[in-house]
CSV table of C-alpha atoms in Angstrom, one decimal:
chain,number,residue,atom,x,y,z
A,1048,SER,CA,-27.4,-14.1,-30.1
A,1049,ARG,CA,-25.3,-11.3,-28.9
A,1050,SER,CA,-25.6,-12.0,-25.2
A,1051,GLU,CA,-24.7,-15.6,-25.8
A,1052,ALA,CA,-21.6,-14.6,-27.7
A,1053,GLU,CA,-20.6,-12.3,-24.8
A,1054,ALA,CA,-21.3,-15.1,-22.2
A,1055,ARG,CA,-19.0,-17.5,-24.3
A,1056,ALA,CA,-16.3,-14.7,-24.5
A,1057,ALA,CA,-16.5,-14.1,-20.8
A,1058,GLN,CA,-16.2,-17.9,-20.3
A,1059,GLN,CA,-13.3,-18.2,-22.6
A,1060,ASP,CA,-11.6,-15.1,-20.8
A,1061,ALA,CA,-12.0,-16.8,-17.4
A,1062,ILE,CA,-10.6,-20.0,-18.5
A,1063,ARG,CA,-7.5,-18.1,-20.1
A,1064,ARG,CA,-7.2,-16.1,-16.8
A,1065,ASP,CA,-7.2,-19.3,-14.5
A,1066,ARG,CA,-4.9,-21.2,-16.9
A,1067,ASN,CA,-2.5,-18.1,-16.8
A,1068,LEU,CA,-2.7,-17.7,-13.0
A,1069,MET,CA,-1.8,-21.5,-12.5
A,1070,ALA,CA,1.0,-21.1,-15.0
A,1071,ARG,CA,2.3,-18.3,-13.3
A,1072,PHE,CA,1.8,-19.8,-9.8
A,1073,PRO,CA,2.2,-23.6,-10.0
A,1074,ASN,CA,2.2,-23.7,-6.1
A,1075,GLU,CA,1.8,-21.8,-2.9
A,1076,ALA,CA,5.5,-21.2,-2.6
A,1077,ALA,CA,5.6,-19.4,-5.9
A,1078,HIS,CA,2.7,-17.1,-5.0
A,1079,ARG,CA,4.1,-16.5,-1.6
A,1080,LYS,CA,7.4,-15.3,-3.2
A,1081,ALA,CA,5.5,-13.2,-5.7
A,1082,ARG,CA,3.7,-11.6,-2.8
A,1083,GLN,CA,6.8,-10.7,-1.0
A,1084,ALA,CA,8.4,-9.3,-4.1
A,1085,ALA,CA,5.4,-7.0,-4.5
A,1086,LEU,CA,5.5,-5.9,-0.8
A,1087,ASP,CA,9.3,-5.4,-0.6
A,1088,PRO,CA,9.5,-2.0,-2.3
A,1089,VAL,CA,6.5,-0.8,-0.3
A,1090,ARG,CA,8.2,-1.9,2.8
A,1091,ALA,CA,11.4,-0.2,1.8
A,1092,ALA,CA,9.5,3.0,1.1
A,1093,VAL,CA,7.9,2.9,4.7
A,1094,LYS,CA,11.2,2.3,6.4
A,1095,ALA,CA,12.6,5.4,4.4
A,1096,SER,CA,9.7,7.5,5.6
A,1097,GLU,CA,9.9,6.2,9.1
A,1098,SER,CA,13.6,7.1,9.2
A,1099,ARG,CA,13.0,10.7,7.8
A,1100,LEU,CA,10.6,11.2,10.4
A,1101,ARG,CA,13.0,10.2,13.0
A,1102,GLU,CA,15.4,12.8,11.5
A,1103,LEU,CA,12.7,15.4,11.4
A,1104,GLN,CA,12.1,14.7,15.2
A,1105,ALA,CA,15.8,15.2,15.9
A,1106,GLU,CA,16.1,18.3,13.8
A,1107,ARG,CA,12.9,19.8,15.8
A,1108,LYS,CA,14.4,19.3,19.3
A,1109,PRO,CA,17.1,22.1,19.1
A,1110,LEU,CA,14.3,24.4,17.4
A,1111,LEU,CA,12.0,23.7,20.3
A,1112,ASP,CA,14.9,24.3,22.9
A,1113,GLU,CA,15.5,27.8,21.2
A,1114,ALA,CA,11.7,28.5,21.1
A,1115,GLU,CA,11.7,28.3,24.9
A,1116,PHE,CA,13.7,31.5,25.1
A,1117,TYR,CA,10.4,33.3,23.8
A,1118,PRO,CA,8.0,32.1,26.3
A,1119,ASN,CA,5.3,34.7,25.9
A,1120,ARG,CA,6.4,36.6,22.6
A,1121,ALA,CA,6.2,36.0,19.0
A,1122,LEU,CA,9.0,33.6,17.7
A,1123,PRO,CA,11.7,35.2,15.5
A,1124,PRO,CA,10.5,34.6,11.7
A,1125,LYS,CA,13.5,32.5,11.0
A,1126,LEU,CA,12.8,30.1,13.9
A,1127,LYS,CA,9.1,30.1,13.2
A,1128,GLY,CA,9.7,29.4,9.5
A,1129,GLN,CA,12.0,26.5,10.5
A,1130,LEU,CA,9.5,25.0,12.8
A,1131,ASP,CA,6.7,25.3,10.2
A,1132,ALA,CA,8.9,23.8,7.6
A,1133,ASN,CA,9.6,20.9,10.0
A,1134,ASP,CA,5.9,20.5,10.6
A,1135,ALA,CA,5.2,20.4,7.0
A,1136,ALA,CA,7.9,17.8,6.2
A,1137,GLY,CA,6.7,15.6,9.1
A,1138,GLU,CA,3.1,15.9,7.9
A,1139,ALA,CA,4.1,15.0,4.5
A,1140,GLN,CA,6.0,11.9,5.6
A,1141,ARG,CA,3.0,10.9,7.7
A,1142,ALA,CA,0.7,11.1,4.6
A,1143,LEU,CA,3.3,9.0,2.6
A,1144,VAL,CA,3.3,6.3,5.3
A,1145,ALA,CA,-0.6,6.3,5.2
A,1146,THR,CA,-0.5,5.9,1.4
A,1147,GLN,CA,2.0,3.1,1.6
A,1148,ALA,CA,-0.1,1.4,4.3
A,1149,ALA,CA,-3.0,1.5,2.1
A,1150,GLU,CA,-1.0,0.2,-0.9
A,1151,MET,CA,0.4,-2.7,1.4
A,1152,GLU,CA,-3.3,-3.4,2.3
A,1153,ARG,CA,-4.3,-3.4,-1.4
A,1154,ILE,CA,-1.5,-5.6,-2.5
A,1155,ASN,CA,-2.4,-8.1,0.2
A,1156,ALA,CA,-6.1,-8.0,-0.5
A,1157,ASN,CA,-5.3,-8.9,-4.3
A,1158,PHE,CA,-2.8,-11.6,-3.3
A,1159,ASP,CA,-5.4,-13.1,-0.7
A,1160,ALA,CA,-8.2,-13.2,-3.4
A,1161,GLU,CA,-5.8,-14.6,-5.9
A,1162,LEU,CA,-4.6,-17.4,-3.5
A,1163,GLU,CA,-8.2,-18.4,-2.5
A,1164,ARG,CA,-9.0,-18.7,-6.4
A,1165,LEU,CA,-5.6,-20.7,-6.7
A,1166,ARG,CA,-6.3,-23.1,-4.0
A,1167,ARG,CA,-9.6,-24.0,-5.6
A,1168,LEU,CA,-8.0,-24.5,-9.0
A,1169,TRP,CA,-5.0,-26.4,-7.5
A,1170,THR,CA,-7.6,-28.8,-5.7
A,1171,GLY,CA,-9.3,-29.6,-9.1
A,1172,ALA,CA,-11.7,-27.0,-9.8
A,1173,PRO,CA,-11.8,-26.6,-13.7
A,1174,ALA,CA,-10.3,-23.6,-15.2
A,1175,GLY,CA,-13.2,-21.1,-15.9
A,1176,SER,CA,-15.6,-22.7,-13.4
A,1177,LEU,CA,-15.1,-20.1,-10.6
A,1178,GLY,CA,-16.8,-17.2,-12.4
A,1179,PRO,CA,-15.1,-14.0,-13.6
A,1180,VAL,CA,-12.2,-12.6,-11.9
A,1181,GLN,CA,-13.4,-9.8,-9.5
A,1182,PRO,CA,-11.1,-6.8,-9.5
A,1183,LEU,CA,-11.0,-5.2,-6.0
A,1184,PRO,CA,-11.6,-1.5,-5.8
A,1185,ALA,CA,-8.4,0.6,-5.5
A,1186,ARG,CA,-8.1,2.6,-2.6
A,1187,THR,CA,-7.1,6.2,-3.4
A,1188,ALA,CA,-4.2,8.0,-1.7
A,1189,ALA,CA,-6.6,10.6,-0.6
A,1190,SER,CA,-8.9,8.1,1.2
A,1191,ALA,CA,-5.8,6.6,2.7
A,1192,ALA,CA,-4.5,9.9,4.1
A,1193,ARG,CA,-7.9,10.7,5.5
A,1194,ALA,CA,-7.9,7.1,7.2
A,1195,ALA,CA,-4.3,7.6,8.7
A,1196,PRO,CA,-4.1,8.2,12.3
A,1197,ARG,CA,-2.8,11.7,13.2
C-alpha cells in the first residue's frame, strides 16, 4: 500500500541520514570542532557589533556635552540630527546583537540535538532506529529582536 511505501521510504531516509551523520562525525571531537566552526563567524559578528557600539558611545559623549549648552531650549538641528543618527545606529547594532545571539542559540540547539542522536548511534543504536530526525523550529530575526533586552 501507499502508506507502507511511505513508511519504508521514511525508514530508508532515517538510515541514510544516521549513516551520513556518523560518517561526518566519527567521534565527539569532530562534532565539537564542527560546532566551533559554525559558531566562529557569529561570534566574530557579535564582537564587531559590540565594538561598533563602543565607538557609537564614544561618539555620543561630545554630542551630549554640547547638548548641555542648551538646557531648556531646543537643540540646534545639526546637533539633534547627530544625536538621532547615533541613537538609530546604536539601536540597529543592538538588534544585530540580538539576532546574532538567537543564531548562536539555534546553532547550539541543533548541535545539541545532533550530539544526543550521535551518542546513541556511537553506543550501538542501529542506524534508522531512532526515528525521524526532528528539525528544530527556526527563530526569526524579528522574534529575536523582540526578545532582546533593551
